[in-house]
XYZ file of C-alpha atoms in Angstrom:
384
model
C 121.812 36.129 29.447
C 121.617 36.627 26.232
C 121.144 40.471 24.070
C 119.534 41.606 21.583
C 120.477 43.874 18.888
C 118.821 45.720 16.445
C 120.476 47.091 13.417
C 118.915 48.953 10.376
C 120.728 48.094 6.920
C 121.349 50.520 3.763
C 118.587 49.523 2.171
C 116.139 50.187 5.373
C 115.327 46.735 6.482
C 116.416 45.341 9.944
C 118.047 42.565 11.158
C 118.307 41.309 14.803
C 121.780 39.948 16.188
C 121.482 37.807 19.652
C 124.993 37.169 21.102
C 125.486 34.859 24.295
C 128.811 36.042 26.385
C 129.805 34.023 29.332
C 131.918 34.553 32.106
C 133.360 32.713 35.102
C 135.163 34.310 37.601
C 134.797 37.657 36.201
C 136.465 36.531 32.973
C 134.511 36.114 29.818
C 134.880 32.069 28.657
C 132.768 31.979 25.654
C 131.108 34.357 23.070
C 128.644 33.244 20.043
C 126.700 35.199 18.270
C 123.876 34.868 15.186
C 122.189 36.998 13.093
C 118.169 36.881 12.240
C 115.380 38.849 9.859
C 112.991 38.579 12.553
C 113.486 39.216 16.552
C 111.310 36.024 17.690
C 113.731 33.601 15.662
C 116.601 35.233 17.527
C 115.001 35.326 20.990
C 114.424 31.587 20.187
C 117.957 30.887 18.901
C 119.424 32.337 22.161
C 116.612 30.453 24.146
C 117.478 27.554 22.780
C 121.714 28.058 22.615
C 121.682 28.650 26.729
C 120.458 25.804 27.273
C 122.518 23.859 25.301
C 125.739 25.481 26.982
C 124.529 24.811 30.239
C 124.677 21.624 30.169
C 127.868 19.986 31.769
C 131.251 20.166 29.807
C 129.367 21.853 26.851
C 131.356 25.122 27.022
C 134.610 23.303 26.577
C 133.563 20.632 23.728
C 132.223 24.207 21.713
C 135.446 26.274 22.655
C 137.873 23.387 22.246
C 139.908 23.765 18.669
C 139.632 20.024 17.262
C 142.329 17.785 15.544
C 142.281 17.172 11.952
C 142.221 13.428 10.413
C 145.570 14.548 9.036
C 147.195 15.208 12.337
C 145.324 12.075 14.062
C 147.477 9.712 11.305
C 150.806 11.297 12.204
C 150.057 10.575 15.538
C 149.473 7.070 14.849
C 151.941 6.205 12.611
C 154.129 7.899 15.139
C 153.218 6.225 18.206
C 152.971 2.915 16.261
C 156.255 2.789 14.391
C 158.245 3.069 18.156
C 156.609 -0.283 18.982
C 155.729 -2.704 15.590
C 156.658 -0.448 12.197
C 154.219 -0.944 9.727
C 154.447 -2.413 6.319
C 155.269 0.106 3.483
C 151.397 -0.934 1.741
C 149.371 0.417 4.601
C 151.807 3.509 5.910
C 151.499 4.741 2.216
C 147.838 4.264 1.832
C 147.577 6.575 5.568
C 149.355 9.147 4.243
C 147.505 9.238 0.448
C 143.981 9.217 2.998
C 145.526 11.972 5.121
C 146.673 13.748 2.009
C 142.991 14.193 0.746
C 140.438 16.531 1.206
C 139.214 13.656 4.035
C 142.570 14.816 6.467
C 141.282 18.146 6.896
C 138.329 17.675 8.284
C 138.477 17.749 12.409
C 137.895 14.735 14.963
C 133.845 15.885 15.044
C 133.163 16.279 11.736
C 134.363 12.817 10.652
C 130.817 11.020 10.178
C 129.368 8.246 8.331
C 128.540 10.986 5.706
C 131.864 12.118 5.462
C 133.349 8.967 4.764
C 130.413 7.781 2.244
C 131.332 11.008 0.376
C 135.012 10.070 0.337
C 134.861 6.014 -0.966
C 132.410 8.211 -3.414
C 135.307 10.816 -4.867
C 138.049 8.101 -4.468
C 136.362 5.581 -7.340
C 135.263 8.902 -8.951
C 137.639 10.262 -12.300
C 138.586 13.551 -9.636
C 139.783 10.803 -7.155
C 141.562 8.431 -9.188
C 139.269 6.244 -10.675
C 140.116 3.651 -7.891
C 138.134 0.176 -7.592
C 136.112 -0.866 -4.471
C 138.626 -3.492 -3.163
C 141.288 -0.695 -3.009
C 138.954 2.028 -1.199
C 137.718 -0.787 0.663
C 141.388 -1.183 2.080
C 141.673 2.843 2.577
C 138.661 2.218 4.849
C 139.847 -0.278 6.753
C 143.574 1.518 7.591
C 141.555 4.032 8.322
C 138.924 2.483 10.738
C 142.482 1.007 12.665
C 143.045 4.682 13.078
C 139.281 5.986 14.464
C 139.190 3.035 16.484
C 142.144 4.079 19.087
C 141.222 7.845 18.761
C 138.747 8.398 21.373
C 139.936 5.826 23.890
C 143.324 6.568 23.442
C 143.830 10.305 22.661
C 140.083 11.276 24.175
C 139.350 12.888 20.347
C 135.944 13.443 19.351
C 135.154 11.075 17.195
C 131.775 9.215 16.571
C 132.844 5.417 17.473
C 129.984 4.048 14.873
C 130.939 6.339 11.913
C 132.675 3.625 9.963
C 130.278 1.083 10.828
C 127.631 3.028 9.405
C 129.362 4.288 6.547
C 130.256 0.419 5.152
C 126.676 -0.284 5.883
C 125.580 2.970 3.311
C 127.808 1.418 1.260
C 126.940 -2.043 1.008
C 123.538 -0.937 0.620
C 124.689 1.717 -2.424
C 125.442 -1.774 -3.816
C 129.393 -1.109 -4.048
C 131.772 -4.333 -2.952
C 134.495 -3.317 -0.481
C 135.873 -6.432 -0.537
C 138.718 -8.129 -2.608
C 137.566 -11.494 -4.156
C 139.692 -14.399 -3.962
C 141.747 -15.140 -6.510
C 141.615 -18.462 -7.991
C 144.720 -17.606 -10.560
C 147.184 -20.230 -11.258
C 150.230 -20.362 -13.616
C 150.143 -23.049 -16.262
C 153.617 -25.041 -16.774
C 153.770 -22.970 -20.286
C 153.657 -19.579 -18.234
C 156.154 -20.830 -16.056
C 158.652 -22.132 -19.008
C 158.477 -19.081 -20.594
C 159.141 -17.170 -17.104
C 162.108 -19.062 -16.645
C 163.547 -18.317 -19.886
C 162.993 -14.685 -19.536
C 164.774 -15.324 -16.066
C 167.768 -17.148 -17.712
C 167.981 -14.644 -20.426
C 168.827 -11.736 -18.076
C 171.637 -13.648 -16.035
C 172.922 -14.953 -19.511
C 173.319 -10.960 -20.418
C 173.834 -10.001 -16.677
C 175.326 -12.816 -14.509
C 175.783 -10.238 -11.220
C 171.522 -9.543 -11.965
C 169.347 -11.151 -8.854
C 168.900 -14.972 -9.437
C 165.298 -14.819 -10.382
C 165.086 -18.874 -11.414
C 165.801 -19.469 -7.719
C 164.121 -16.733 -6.226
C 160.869 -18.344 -8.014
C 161.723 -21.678 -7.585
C 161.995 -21.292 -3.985
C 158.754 -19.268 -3.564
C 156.575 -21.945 -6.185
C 158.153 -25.126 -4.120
C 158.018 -23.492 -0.342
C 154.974 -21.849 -0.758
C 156.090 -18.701 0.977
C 155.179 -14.612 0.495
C 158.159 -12.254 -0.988
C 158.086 -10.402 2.201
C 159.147 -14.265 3.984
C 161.192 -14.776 1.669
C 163.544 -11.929 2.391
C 163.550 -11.946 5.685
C 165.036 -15.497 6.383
C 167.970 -16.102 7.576
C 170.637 -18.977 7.836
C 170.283 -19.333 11.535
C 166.652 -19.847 11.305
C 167.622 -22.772 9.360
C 166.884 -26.162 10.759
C 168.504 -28.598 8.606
C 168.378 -32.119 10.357
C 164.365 -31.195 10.874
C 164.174 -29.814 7.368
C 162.476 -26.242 8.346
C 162.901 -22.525 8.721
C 161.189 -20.260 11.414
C 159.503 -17.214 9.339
C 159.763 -14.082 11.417
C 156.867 -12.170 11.554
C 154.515 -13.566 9.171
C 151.488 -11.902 7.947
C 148.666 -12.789 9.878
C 144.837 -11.052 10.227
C 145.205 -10.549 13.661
C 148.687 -9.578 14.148
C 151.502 -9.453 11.983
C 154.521 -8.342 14.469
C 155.781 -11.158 16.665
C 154.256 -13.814 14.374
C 157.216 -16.307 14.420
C 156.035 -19.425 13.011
C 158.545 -22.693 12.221
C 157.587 -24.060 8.738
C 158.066 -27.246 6.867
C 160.439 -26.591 4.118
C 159.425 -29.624 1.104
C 161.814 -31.582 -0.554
C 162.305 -29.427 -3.986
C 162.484 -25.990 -1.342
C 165.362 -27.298 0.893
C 167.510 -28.695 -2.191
C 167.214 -24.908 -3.402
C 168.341 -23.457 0.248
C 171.354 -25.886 -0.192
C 172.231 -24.717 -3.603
C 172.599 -20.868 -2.165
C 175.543 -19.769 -1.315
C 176.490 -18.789 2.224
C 177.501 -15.091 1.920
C 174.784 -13.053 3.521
C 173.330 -13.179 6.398
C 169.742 -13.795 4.480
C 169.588 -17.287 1.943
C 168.303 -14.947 -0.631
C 169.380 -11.682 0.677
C 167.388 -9.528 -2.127
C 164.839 -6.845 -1.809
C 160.570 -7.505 -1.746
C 161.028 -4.613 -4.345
C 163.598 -5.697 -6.433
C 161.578 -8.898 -7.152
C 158.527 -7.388 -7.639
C 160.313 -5.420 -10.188
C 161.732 -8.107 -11.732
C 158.602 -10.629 -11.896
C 156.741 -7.385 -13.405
C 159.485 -7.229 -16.270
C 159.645 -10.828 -16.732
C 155.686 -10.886 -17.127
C 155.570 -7.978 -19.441
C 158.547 -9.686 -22.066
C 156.643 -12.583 -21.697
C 153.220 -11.637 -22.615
C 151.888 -13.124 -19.454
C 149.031 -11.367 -17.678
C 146.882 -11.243 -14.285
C 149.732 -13.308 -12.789
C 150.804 -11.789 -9.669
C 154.076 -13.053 -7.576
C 151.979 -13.905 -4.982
C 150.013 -16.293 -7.204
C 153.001 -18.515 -6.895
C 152.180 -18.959 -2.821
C 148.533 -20.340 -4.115
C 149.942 -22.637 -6.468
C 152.386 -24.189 -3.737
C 149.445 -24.803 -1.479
C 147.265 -26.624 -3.824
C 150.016 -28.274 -5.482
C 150.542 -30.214 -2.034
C 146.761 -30.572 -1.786
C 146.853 -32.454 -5.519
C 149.962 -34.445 -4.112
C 147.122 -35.677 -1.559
C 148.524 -34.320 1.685
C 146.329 -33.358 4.345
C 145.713 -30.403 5.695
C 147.486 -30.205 9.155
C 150.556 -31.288 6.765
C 150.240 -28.541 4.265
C 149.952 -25.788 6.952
C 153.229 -26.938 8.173
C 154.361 -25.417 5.387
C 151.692 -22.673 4.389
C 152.084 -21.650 7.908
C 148.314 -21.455 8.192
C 147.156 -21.205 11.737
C 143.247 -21.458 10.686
C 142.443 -24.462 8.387
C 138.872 -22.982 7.416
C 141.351 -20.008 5.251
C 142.885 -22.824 3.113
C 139.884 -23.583 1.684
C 140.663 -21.031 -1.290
C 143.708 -23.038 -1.950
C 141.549 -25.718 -2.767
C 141.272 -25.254 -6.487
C 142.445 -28.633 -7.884
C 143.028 -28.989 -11.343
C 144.108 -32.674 -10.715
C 145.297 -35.406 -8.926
C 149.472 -36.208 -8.241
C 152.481 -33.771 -8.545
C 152.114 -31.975 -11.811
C 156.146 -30.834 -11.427
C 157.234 -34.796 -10.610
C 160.000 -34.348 -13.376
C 160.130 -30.472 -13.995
C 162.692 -29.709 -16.160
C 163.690 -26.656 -14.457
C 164.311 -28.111 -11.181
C 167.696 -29.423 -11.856
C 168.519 -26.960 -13.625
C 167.504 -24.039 -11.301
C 169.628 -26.254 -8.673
C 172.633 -26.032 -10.796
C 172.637 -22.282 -11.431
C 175.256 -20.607 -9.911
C 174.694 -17.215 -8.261
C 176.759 -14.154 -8.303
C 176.003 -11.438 -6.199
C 176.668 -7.678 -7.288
C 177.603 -4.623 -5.525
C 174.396 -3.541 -4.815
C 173.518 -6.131 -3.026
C 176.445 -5.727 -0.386
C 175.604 -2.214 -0.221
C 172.403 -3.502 1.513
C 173.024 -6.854 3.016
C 175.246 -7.847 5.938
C 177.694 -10.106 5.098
C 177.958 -13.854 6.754
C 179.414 -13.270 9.781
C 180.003 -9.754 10.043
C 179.868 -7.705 13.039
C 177.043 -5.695 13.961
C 177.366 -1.737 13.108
């Protein structure tokens, strides 16, 4: 039961204190107390509290100590990166989320509210000024995380907090959602890329062989991530393809193996590379991105992103009028209704029939500098 205590302040007014102690076994389990002006609100507090804590498991959910958001990521990206290590993007958007004032907050106090108010700070000046489509992304890391935590690690956390939140959200009017881009390099942005490209390996002939790199991605239609990661022996020659490991997929990305259709300007490129590494272009996702960055800055190019180079492969085959079970063999698509945004024709036949740069890209010789051995295995070479 609970007590009652009365206690007269300094300035002669009283206040009344109800604590609750409970024991089991002879030991005391839980203690709570509250303090009131008047005695009725704390008769009816303690009323009120008993009967919550009598009800089963209540005792244990009040006296348990929680888990913050913070350590709940760590688990995650612990647990997950012993089976299918995750991709450098949405690792470092976990940790900048578990960073924030969002990661201290424990298991039960993550609610709909909670996460309103931190989309809210993130596109706020204090937070970083971010747009929609990138909190939108924090958010849906995130719900990856709260969606395991109470089935798998028995945490409390409300299952329909997300949910809810993107509903506030939607209805606050802000778009979590990237668009899609309909961006497309013209054959004057691509001319002056190439020269840029040139220019370097003119001044630096050891620097990474950008023309090919972007030929290869334009004509094959493949991400930088793809790129990288193939390999001579996923080369099939005589059937003119190359299996990319892993590729990104919305449902899984781990696993993905998926043969593509390498077209004829892609394969004569593959050909033209020397066989030293084990990769065909044994570079870095990061290297390139640094490198298209610098090449777009010299050139006074903007919005064009690396990737926009994928999107331009895809519809170029769509102008060339093949069909669609043709061009996923070599998008890799596994759902036709997504290559509908690849659709954006700007005409009809191959716009690069007779590209100046093709024969010359093929003829480039490549050199490969020390820093590339220092991360690439050569050709051949016994495992470590």
């Amino acid at each position: 039961m609970a007590t009652i205590r009365v206690r007269q302040k300094a300035d002669g007014s009283v206040s009344y204190t109800a604590q609750i102690r409970i024991k089991k076994n002879g030991a005391q389990v839980y203690q709570e107390s509250q303090t009131f002006a008047r005695r009725k609100a704390a008769e009816a507090w303690a009323k009120r509290r008993e009967s919550e804590l009598a009800e089963p498991g209540a005792i244990e959910r009040e006296s348990r100590a929680g888990v913050t958001l913070r350590e709940m990521v760590e688990r995650y990206l612990d647990e997950h990166d012993k089976t299918r290590p995750f991709g450098k993007t949405k690792e470092a958007t976990l940790r900048r989320v578990a960073a924030s004032h969002l990661g201290e907050l424990k298991d039960d106090q993550i609610t709909s509210q909670a996460l309103v108010d931190f989309v809210q700070w993130r596109m706020s000046e204090e937070g970083g000024g971010a747009q929609p489509q990138t909190v939108g992304n924090d958010l849906a890391h995130l719900g990856a995380v709260l969606s395991i935590a109470r089935p798998a690690w028995g945490y409390e956390v409300d299952a329909n907090a997300m949910a809810y939140a993107r509903r506030v959200l939607k209805r606050l009017g802000h778009k979590m959602r990237s668009g899609e881009r309909d961006r497309r390099p013209s054959l004057d942005e691509l001319h002056r890329l190439m020269q840029q490209f040139v220019a370097v390996l003119a001044f630096r002939p050891s620097s990474m062989a950008m023309p090919k790199v972007f030929a290869f991605a334009l004509f094959s239609a493949r991400r930088q991530d793809g790129i990288v990661r193939i390999r001579w022996e996923d080369l099939d020659e005589a059937r003119q393809r190359v299996m990319v490991r892993d590729m990104k997929n919305p449902v899984d990305k781990w696993g993905n193996d998926v043969w593509c259709h390498l077209p004829d300007e892609a394969m004569a490129i593959v050909r033209s590379m020397p066989r030293t590494f084990e990769e065909i272009i044994p570079y870095t996702v990061d290297a390139i991105q640094g490198a298209w960055s610098r090449a777009c800055e010299a050139s006074e190019i903007e919005g064009l992103n690396f990737h926009d180079l994928r999107h331009e492969g895809v519809s170029r085959l769509f102008e060339m009028g093949w069909d669609i079970p043709k061009v996923a063999s070599v998008s890799g698509h596994r759902n036709w209704n997504a290559m509908r945004r690849y659709t954006h024709l700007h005409g009809h036949g191959d716009k690069y029939a007779g590209w100046e740069w093709l024969p010359k890209v093929l003829a480039m010789p490549v050199t490969y500098g020390a820093w590339v051995g220092r991360k690439k295995r050569l050709l051949g070479a016994p495992a470590v």
